[in-house]
Coordinates of C-alpha atoms in Angstrom, one line a residue:
M3 CA -20.2 -10.1 28.9
L4 CA -16.7 -11.7 28.8
F5 CA -18.2 -14.8 27.1
L6 CA -20.0 -12.6 24.6
S7 CA -16.7 -10.7 23.8
I8 CA -14.8 -13.9 23.2
L9 CA -17.6 -15.2 21.0
L10 CA -17.6 -12.1 18.9
L11 CA -13.8 -12.2 18.5
C12 CA -14.0 -15.9 17.4
I13 CA -16.7 -15.0 14.9
Y14 CA -14.6 -12.1 13.6
F15 CA -11.4 -14.2 13.1
F16 CA -13.5 -17.0 11.5
N17 CA -14.8 -14.4 9.0
I18 CA -11.3 -13.1 8.4
S19 CA -10.1 -16.6 7.5
S20 CA -13.2 -17.4 5.4
S21 CA -12.9 -14.1 3.4
S22 CA -9.3 -14.5 2.5
E23 CA -9.6 -18.2 1.7
K24 CA -12.6 -17.3 -0.6
I25 CA -10.5 -14.8 -2.5
E26 CA -7.6 -17.3 -2.9
N27 CA -10.0 -20.0 -4.1
I28 CA -11.7 -17.7 -6.6
N29 CA -8.4 -16.7 -8.1
E30 CA -7.1 -20.3 -8.4
E31 CA -10.2 -21.4 -10.3
N32 CA -10.2 -18.4 -12.7
H33 CA -7.8 -17.5 -15.4
K34 CA -8.0 -20.6 -17.5
I35 CA -6.9 -18.7 -20.6
N36 CA -6.8 -20.7 -23.8
T37 CA -6.1 -18.3 -26.6
L38 CA -6.8 -19.0 -30.3
E39 CA -3.7 -17.3 -31.6
T40 CA -0.1 -16.5 -30.6
V41 CA 1.7 -13.5 -32.1
S42 CA 4.9 -11.6 -31.4
V43 CA 5.5 -7.9 -31.0
K44 CA 8.2 -8.4 -33.6
D45 CA 5.4 -9.3 -36.1
F46 CA 4.3 -5.7 -35.8
G47 CA 7.8 -4.3 -36.3
A48 CA 9.2 -4.1 -32.7
V49 CA 13.0 -4.3 -32.5
G50 CA 13.7 -4.5 -28.8
D51 CA 17.3 -3.3 -28.9
G52 CA 16.8 -0.5 -26.3
V53 CA 17.5 2.2 -28.8
T54 CA 15.0 1.9 -31.6
D55 CA 11.6 3.6 -30.9
D56 CA 9.2 0.7 -30.6
Y57 CA 6.2 2.9 -29.8
L58 CA 4.3 2.4 -33.0
A59 CA 5.0 -1.3 -33.1
L60 CA 3.6 -1.8 -29.5
K61 CA 0.6 0.4 -30.3
K62 CA -0.2 -1.8 -33.4
A63 CA 0.2 -5.0 -31.4
F64 CA -2.1 -3.8 -28.6
S65 CA -4.6 -2.6 -31.2
Y66 CA -4.6 -6.0 -32.8
I67 CA -5.7 -7.5 -29.5
N68 CA -8.3 -4.9 -29.1
Q69 CA -9.7 -5.3 -32.6
K70 CA -9.9 -9.1 -32.1
G71 CA -11.6 -8.6 -28.8
G72 CA -9.0 -10.8 -27.2
N73 CA -8.3 -14.6 -27.7
V74 CA -4.6 -13.6 -28.4
T75 CA -1.3 -14.4 -26.7
L76 CA 1.1 -11.6 -27.3
E77 CA 4.8 -12.6 -26.9
F78 CA 7.6 -10.2 -26.2
P79 CA 10.9 -11.9 -27.1
K80 CA 13.4 -10.9 -24.4
G81 CA 14.7 -7.5 -25.1
I82 CA 14.5 -3.8 -24.2
Y83 CA 11.5 -2.1 -25.9
Y84 CA 12.0 1.7 -25.9
I85 CA 9.2 4.3 -26.2
E86 CA 10.7 7.5 -27.5
R87 CA 7.5 9.6 -27.1
V88 CA 6.0 12.0 -24.6
Y89 CA 2.3 12.5 -24.3
K90 CA 1.3 16.2 -24.4
A91 CA -2.3 17.1 -23.8
K92 CA -3.6 20.3 -25.4
D93 CA -5.5 21.3 -22.4
F94 CA -6.4 20.2 -18.9
G95 CA -9.2 18.0 -20.1
V96 CA -7.4 14.7 -19.3
K97 CA -9.9 12.3 -17.7
L98 CA -9.6 8.6 -17.3
T99 CA -13.2 8.0 -17.9
D100 CA -13.3 9.0 -21.6
P101 CA -10.6 7.3 -23.6
S102 CA -11.7 8.7 -26.9
E103 CA -11.1 12.3 -25.9
S104 CA -8.7 12.2 -23.1
W105 CA -6.4 9.1 -22.9
E106 CA -5.8 9.2 -26.6
G107 CA -4.9 12.9 -26.8
S108 CA -6.5 15.7 -28.8
K109 CA -7.9 15.1 -32.3
N110 CA -4.8 16.6 -33.8
E111 CA -2.4 14.2 -32.1
E112 CA -1.2 10.7 -33.1
I113 CA 0.5 10.1 -29.8
T114 CA -1.6 8.1 -27.3
H115 CA -1.0 6.0 -24.3
L116 CA -0.9 2.2 -25.0
F117 CA -4.3 0.7 -24.3
L118 CA -5.6 -2.8 -23.9
K119 CA -9.3 -2.2 -24.0
D120 CA -12.6 -4.1 -24.5
A121 CA -10.8 -7.4 -24.7
T122 CA -11.1 -10.8 -23.0
N123 CA -9.2 -14.0 -22.8
F124 CA -5.7 -12.7 -23.7
K125 CA -2.1 -13.0 -22.4
L126 CA 0.9 -10.7 -22.4
V127 CA 4.1 -12.8 -22.0
G128 CA 7.2 -10.6 -21.3
N129 CA 9.9 -13.2 -20.9
G130 CA 11.8 -10.8 -18.7
S131 CA 11.7 -7.9 -21.2
I132 CA 12.2 -4.3 -20.2
I133 CA 9.7 -1.7 -21.3
K134 CA 11.4 1.6 -21.0
V135 CA 9.8 5.0 -21.6
K136 CA 11.4 8.3 -22.4
G137 CA 12.4 10.0 -19.2
D138 CA 14.8 12.7 -20.3
Y139 CA 12.3 15.5 -20.9
H140 CA 11.4 18.7 -19.0
K141 CA 8.0 19.4 -17.4
T142 CA 6.8 23.0 -17.6
I143 CA 4.0 24.8 -15.7
D144 CA 1.2 25.0 -18.3
A145 CA -1.7 26.1 -16.1
D146 CA -2.6 27.4 -12.6
L147 CA -5.8 25.7 -11.6
W148 CA -7.4 25.6 -8.1
G149 CA -4.3 27.1 -6.7
E150 CA -2.1 24.3 -8.1
K151 CA 0.4 24.4 -10.9
Y152 CA -0.1 21.8 -13.6
T153 CA 1.8 20.4 -16.5
F154 CA 0.3 18.8 -19.6
K155 CA 3.3 16.7 -20.3
Y156 CA 3.3 13.1 -19.2
P157 CA 5.3 10.0 -20.0
I158 CA 3.6 7.5 -22.3
L159 CA 1.8 4.9 -20.1
P160 CA 2.9 1.6 -21.5
F161 CA 0.1 -0.6 -20.0
V162 CA -3.4 0.9 -19.6
V163 CA -5.9 -2.0 -19.1
L164 CA -9.4 -0.7 -19.7
N165 CA -12.7 -2.7 -19.8
C166 CA -10.9 -6.1 -20.0
T167 CA -11.7 -9.5 -18.4
N168 CA -10.0 -12.9 -18.1
F169 CA -6.4 -12.0 -18.9
S170 CA -2.9 -12.5 -17.6
M171 CA 0.4 -10.5 -17.8
E172 CA 3.8 -11.7 -16.7
G173 CA 7.5 -11.2 -16.9
F174 CA 8.0 -7.4 -17.4
D175 CA 10.4 -4.8 -16.1
I176 CA 8.5 -1.5 -16.5
N177 CA 10.9 1.5 -16.2
G178 CA 9.5 5.0 -16.1
N179 CA 13.0 6.7 -16.2
G180 CA 11.7 9.4 -13.8
N181 CA 15.2 9.8 -12.5
Q182 CA 16.0 11.5 -15.9
T183 CA 13.0 13.8 -15.8
T184 CA 13.3 17.5 -14.8
R185 CA 10.6 20.0 -13.9
E186 CA 10.3 23.8 -13.9
S187 CA 9.3 23.8 -10.3
N188 CA 8.9 21.3 -7.5
S189 CA 5.5 22.9 -6.9
I190 CA 4.2 21.2 -10.1
A191 CA 1.3 19.1 -9.0
E192 CA 1.4 15.4 -9.6
A193 CA 0.4 14.3 -13.1
Y194 CA -0.1 10.9 -14.8
G195 CA 2.9 8.7 -14.8
Y196 CA 2.1 5.1 -14.0
G197 CA 3.8 1.9 -14.9
L198 CA 0.6 -0.1 -15.0
L199 CA -2.9 1.1 -14.6
L200 CA -6.1 -1.0 -14.4
Q201 CA -9.6 0.4 -14.8
N202 CA -13.0 -1.3 -15.2
S203 CA -11.4 -4.8 -15.4
S204 CA -11.8 -8.2 -13.7
D205 CA -10.6 -11.8 -13.5
F206 CA -6.9 -11.6 -14.0
V207 CA -3.4 -12.7 -12.9
I208 CA -0.4 -10.3 -13.0
K209 CA 2.8 -12.0 -12.2
D210 CA 6.6 -11.3 -12.1
I211 CA 6.4 -7.6 -12.7
Y212 CA 8.9 -5.0 -11.7
T213 CA 7.7 -1.4 -12.0
H214 CA 10.0 1.5 -11.0
N215 CA 11.1 5.1 -11.5
W216 CA 7.7 6.4 -12.4
V217 CA 7.0 10.1 -11.8
T218 CA 3.8 9.2 -10.0
D219 CA 2.8 5.6 -9.0
G220 CA 4.4 2.3 -10.1
L221 CA 1.0 0.6 -10.0
I222 CA -2.6 1.9 -9.8
V223 CA -5.6 -0.4 -9.4
G224 CA -9.1 0.7 -10.0
H225 CA -8.6 4.4 -10.9
L226 CA -12.1 5.7 -11.4
G227 CA -13.4 2.3 -12.4
W228 CA -13.9 -1.0 -10.5
V229 CA -11.3 -3.6 -10.7
T230 CA -12.4 -7.0 -9.2
N231 CA -11.3 -10.6 -8.7
G232 CA -7.6 -10.3 -9.5
E233 CA -4.3 -11.7 -8.3
F234 CA -0.9 -10.1 -8.2
I235 CA 2.0 -12.5 -7.7
N236 CA 5.6 -11.4 -7.2
V237 CA 5.0 -7.8 -8.1
V238 CA 7.7 -5.4 -7.0
S239 CA 7.1 -1.6 -7.2
E240 CA 9.8 0.7 -5.9
H241 CA 11.6 4.0 -6.4
N242 CA 8.5 5.8 -7.7
A243 CA 8.0 9.5 -7.0
R244 CA 4.6 9.2 -5.3
Q245 CA 3.2 5.8 -4.3
A246 CA 4.5 2.3 -4.8
I247 CA 0.8 1.3 -5.3
S248 CA -2.5 3.1 -5.1
I249 CA -5.8 1.3 -4.8
D250 CA -9.0 3.2 -5.6
L251 CA -12.0 1.1 -6.6
A252 CA -11.3 -2.5 -6.0
K253 CA -12.8 -5.7 -4.6
D254 CA -11.5 -9.2 -4.0
I255 CA -7.9 -8.6 -4.9
L256 CA -5.0 -10.8 -3.6
F257 CA -1.4 -9.8 -3.5
S258 CA 1.2 -12.4 -2.7
H259 CA 5.0 -12.4 -2.4
S260 CA 5.1 -8.8 -3.5
K261 CA 7.2 -5.8 -2.4
F262 CA 6.3 -2.1 -2.2
S263 CA 9.4 0.0 -1.3
Y264 CA 11.3 3.3 -1.6
A265 CA 8.3 5.4 -2.6
G266 CA 9.3 9.1 -3.0
Q267 CA 12.8 8.1 -3.8
L268 CA 13.7 7.9 -7.5
E269 CA 17.0 6.3 -8.3
G270 CA 18.9 9.6 -8.6
G271 CA 18.1 12.7 -10.6
T272 CA 16.6 15.9 -9.5
Y273 CA 12.8 15.3 -10.0
G274 CA 12.1 14.7 -6.4
S275 CA 8.9 13.3 -5.0
H276 CA 5.1 13.9 -4.7
S277 CA 3.1 13.4 -1.6
L278 CA 2.2 11.0 0.0
G279 CA 5.2 8.9 -0.8
A280 CA 3.5 5.9 0.6
G281 CA 4.2 2.2 0.0
L282 CA 0.5 1.5 -0.1
N283 CA -2.2 4.1 -0.5
I284 CA -5.8 2.9 -0.3
E285 CA -7.8 5.9 -1.4
P286 CA -11.2 5.1 -2.9
E287 CA -12.1 8.5 -4.1
G288 CA -13.6 7.4 -7.4
G289 CA -17.1 6.6 -6.2
A290 CA -16.9 4.0 -3.4
T291 CA -19.6 4.3 -0.7
K292 CA -20.2 2.7 2.7
E293 CA -22.8 0.5 0.9
N294 CA -20.4 -0.3 -1.9
P295 CA -16.9 0.0 -0.5
T296 CA -13.5 -1.0 -1.7
E297 CA -13.1 -4.2 0.1
N298 CA -11.5 -7.6 0.6
I299 CA -7.9 -6.6 -0.3
V300 CA -5.5 -9.2 0.9
F301 CA -1.7 -9.0 1.1
E302 CA 0.1 -12.2 1.9
D303 CA 3.9 -12.8 2.4
S304 CA 4.6 -9.3 1.2
E305 CA 6.7 -6.4 2.2
F306 CA 6.3 -2.6 2.7
S307 CA 9.6 -0.9 3.4
H308 CA 11.8 2.2 3.3
N309 CA 9.0 4.5 1.9
I310 CA 9.5 8.2 2.5
G311 CA 5.9 8.7 3.6
A312 CA 3.7 6.1 5.4
E313 CA 4.4 2.5 4.7
I314 CA 0.7 1.9 4.7
F315 CA -1.9 4.7 4.4
A316 CA -5.5 3.6 4.5
T317 CA -7.7 6.2 6.1
W318 CA -11.0 6.2 4.1
D319 CA -14.2 4.9 5.7
V320 CA -15.3 3.5 2.4
A321 CA -12.5 1.0 2.5
K322 CA -13.4 -2.3 4.3
N323 CA -11.7 -5.5 5.3
I324 CA -8.0 -5.0 4.4
Y325 CA -5.9 -8.0 5.4
F326 CA -2.2 -8.4 6.0
K327 CA -0.9 -12.0 6.6
R328 CA 2.7 -12.9 7.1
C329 CA 3.9 -9.5 5.9
K330 CA 6.8 -7.3 6.8
V331 CA 6.5 -3.6 7.5
I332 CA 10.0 -2.1 7.8
R333 CA 10.5 1.6 8.6
S334 CA 13.8 3.2 8.0
V335 CA 12.8 6.7 6.7
S336 CA 11.2 9.3 9.0
K337 CA 10.1 12.1 6.8
I338 CA 6.8 11.8 8.8
G339 CA 6.6 10.1 12.1
E340 CA 3.8 7.8 11.3
G341 CA 4.8 4.5 9.8
I342 CA 1.2 3.3 9.3
L343 CA -2.1 5.3 9.4
L344 CA -5.4 3.5 9.5
G345 CA -9.0 4.5 9.3
T346 CA -10.6 1.6 7.4
T347 CA -13.4 -0.6 8.7
G348 CA -11.6 -3.8 9.4
A349 CA -7.8 -3.6 9.1
H350 CA -6.4 -7.0 10.1
F351 CA -2.7 -7.9 10.7
E352 CA -1.8 -11.5 11.3
D353 CA 1.7 -12.8 11.8
T354 CA 3.1 -9.5 10.5
L355 CA 6.5 -8.0 11.5
F356 CA 6.5 -4.3 12.3
D357 CA 10.2 -3.4 12.4
F358 CA 10.6 0.3 13.1
S359 CA 13.9 -0.1 14.8
K360 CA 15.9 2.1 12.4
K361 CA 13.9 5.3 13.0
V362 CA 11.1 6.4 15.3
G363 CA 7.8 5.2 13.9
V364 CA 4.2 4.9 14.8
I365 CA 1.3 2.6 13.9
L366 CA -1.6 5.1 14.3
T367 CA -5.1 3.5 14.4
N368 CA -8.4 5.4 14.2
F369 CA -7.0 8.2 12.0
S370 CA -10.1 10.4 12.2
E371 CA -13.2 10.7 14.4
N372 CA -15.3 10.6 11.2
Y373 CA -14.1 7.1 10.2
S374 CA -15.7 4.0 11.6
S375 CA -12.4 2.2 11.7
S376 CA -11.5 -1.1 13.5
T377 CA -8.1 -2.7 13.8
F378 CA -7.3 -6.3 14.7
I379 CA -3.6 -7.3 15.2
R380 CA -1.8 -10.5 16.0
S381 CA 1.8 -9.8 15.1
H382 CA 5.3 -8.9 16.2
F383 CA 6.4 -5.3 16.9
I384 CA 10.0 -4.1 17.2
D385 CA 10.4 -0.5 18.4
T386 CA 7.0 0.4 17.0
R387 CA 4.9 2.9 19.0
I388 CA 1.2 2.1 19.0
M389 CA -1.3 4.8 19.3
S390 CA -5.1 4.8 19.4
D391 CA -6.6 7.9 20.9
L392 CA -10.3 8.0 19.7
P393 CA -12.7 6.7 22.3
E394 CA -15.3 4.7 20.3
K395 CA -13.2 2.7 17.8
K396 CA -12.5 -1.0 18.1
L397 CA -8.9 -2.0 18.5
V398 CA -7.8 -5.5 19.4
I399 CA -4.1 -6.4 19.9
R400 CA -3.7 -10.0 21.1
D401 CA -1.2 -12.8 21.0
S402 CA 1.5 -10.3 20.0
N403 CA 5.1 -9.8 20.9
I404 CA 5.8 -6.1 21.5
E405 CA 9.4 -5.2 22.0
F406 CA 11.2 -1.9 22.5
L407 CA 14.9 -2.5 22.2
G408 CA 16.6 0.6 20.9
Y409 CA 17.7 3.9 22.5
D410 CA 14.8 6.5 22.7
K411 CA 15.2 10.0 24.1
D412 CA 11.6 11.2 23.4
D413 CA 9.2 11.4 26.4
I414 CA 6.4 9.7 24.5
P415 CA 4.4 6.6 25.7
V416 CA 5.5 3.5 23.8
I417 CA 1.9 2.5 23.8
Y418 CA -0.8 5.2 24.1
I419 CA -4.3 3.9 24.4
E420 CA -7.1 6.4 24.9
N421 CA -9.8 4.1 23.7
N422 CA -12.6 2.5 25.7
K423 CA -13.1 -0.2 23.1
A424 CA -9.5 -1.3 23.0
L425 CA -8.6 -4.8 24.1
L426 CA -5.0 -5.9 24.6
K427 CA -4.9 -9.6 25.6
N428 CA -2.2 -12.3 25.8
N429 CA 0.6 -10.0 24.7
R430 CA 4.2 -9.9 25.8
I431 CA 5.5 -6.3 26.3
F432 CA 9.3 -6.2 26.6
I433 CA 11.5 -3.1 27.2
G434 CA 15.2 -3.6 26.6
E435 CA 18.1 -2.3 28.6
N436 CA 19.1 0.2 25.9
Y437 CA 16.2 2.4 26.7
N438 CA 16.7 5.7 28.5
N439 CA 18.2 6.1 31.9
C440 CA 15.2 5.7 34.1
L441 CA 16.8 6.0 37.5
N442 CA 14.2 7.1 40.1
Q443 CA 11.8 8.2 37.4
P444 CA 9.4 6.5 35.0
C445 CA 11.4 5.5 32.0
Q446 CA 8.5 4.9 29.7
R447 CA 4.7 5.0 30.1
V448 CA 3.5 1.6 29.0
Y449 CA -0.2 2.4 28.7
F450 CA -2.2 5.5 29.2
G451 CA -5.9 6.1 29.5
Q452 CA -8.6 3.6 28.8
G453 CA -9.3 0.1 27.5
K454 CA -9.1 -3.5 28.8
F455 CA -5.7 -5.2 29.4
V456 CA -6.1 -8.9 30.1
K457 CA -3.4 -11.6 30.7
N458 CA -0.5 -9.5 29.3
I459 CA 3.1 -10.1 30.5
Y460 CA 5.5 -7.2 31.1
E461 CA 9.2 -7.9 31.1
T462 CA 12.5 -6.0 30.9
D463 CA 16.2 -6.9 31.1
K464 CA 17.1 -3.5 32.5
K465 CA 19.5 -3.9 35.4
G466 CA 20.2 -2.0 38.5
E467 CA 18.4 -0.4 41.4
G468 CA 15.9 2.4 41.0
Y469 CA 14.9 1.8 37.4
Y470 CA 11.2 1.4 36.7
F471 CA 8.6 1.6 33.9
S472 CA 5.2 2.9 34.7
F473 CA 1.7 1.8 33.7
Y474 CA -0.6 4.9 33.7
G475 CA -4.4 5.0 33.3
K476 CA -6.9 5.5 36.0
N477 CA -9.7 4.4 33.7
A478 CA -7.9 1.3 32.4
S479 CA -9.3 -2.1 33.3
I480 CA -6.4 -4.5 34.2
K481 CA -7.2 -8.2 34.6
N482 CA -4.7 -11.0 35.3
D483 CA -1.7 -9.1 33.9
S484 CA 1.6 -10.2 35.2
Y485 CA 4.8 -8.3 36.0
P486 CA 7.8 -10.8 36.3
S487 CA 10.1 -7.8 36.7
S488 CA 9.7 -5.6 39.7
Q489 CA 10.8 -2.7 37.6
F490 CA 7.2 -2.3 36.3
R491 CA 4.9 -0.2 38.4
I492 CA 1.2 0.5 38.1
V493 CA 0.4 4.2 38.5
K494 CA -3.4 4.5 38.7
E495 CA -3.5 8.2 37.8
D496 CA -3.2 10.4 34.8
S497 CA 0.3 11.5 33.9

């Protein structure tokens, strides 16, 4: 049985490596975009002085690409392109699936969001330009539907990519100015307000983008339409009222050298936030199934930090194979206790730093009994509680460095495992001297419950007589673990 377990783990990690390398290779070979024509937004009347309303000029420029079906490079000479318009729907019939009746407003309106649609082989080159939308407007309660209060006023969305293939976009600062927006009531439900939205699109590179201060999400990928085979490089999304990034329907997407931070925290103003306030929210509610899941989403050399809700929220069982490689997860806000909530099939963290030392935080695997989640971790934890309390879900933590260094007054196990499929192997578990006074009583429960613990090392630099840390769990299987410090004790009983 031990040989079989090792074999299965080897197969798993081989598949992890093969899957992410496949995504990287696909994206390197794609995106050879050779356009037939280069035009400037100034050819369509854009000024770019940060004061003049460039809405109509940008709309004409995007329409030009759409009418040509692509094969165009659109240059933005460096400047500040201001959109002095607010989209106002006539009723609640705003749906992303029908651009002729919803995205483009009612038949009596000329104001629409800015669309790139039904085009292929095109480039948007920002040259570091700022796209700034009107933020100083007031949201009113326009309807009470399903017990929620809605507004029909939204900022103009400057980049809506719909039904497009083989394109690139780079060099933009996309500012939603949500810190200038006010609303009649904080109970107004979330409404459209995205810096960049992709729907029903594939084969693309999005690079050097900064999206911030949006009243909803900075970036949304695959909203009610599949987005596939894309690469995001150096994308920063922060200070948005809801999520830094939301992923709905997506496959084979690679993020590298990107940052998703300060969700739920606009840069000033009174607007406030919308739930969840997550750095990353993987929520495939638009039609994914277990047979056709959102899958193969890779984050490399990226950071999730200082978000008011979870740093990473991925609890849907129709999301599969989410990879984090050489990433940082930094927790400094504790609106909710959980730093990471997982319920996906195949969440994998490799060489990732979990630093929750500023505030209490938790990585909570197996979010719901209904989800067939599995989590595989080879990383470094600092003051990060680890919890897995569902009995039939796979959890593997191996070759990790788990350190608890700060002061902690809560009587909560630093690692809580109630999971008979958990395997913790070849880990170093260290508890520093700054933890609570543990004289003549168990300072912290190291483990509790079930699972297999193999070849782990437990250490502490706590000094003095009578201090000890306890390992609880009458059902736990402990093999070849070592306790260099005599201040660790095994207590084979329930707490």
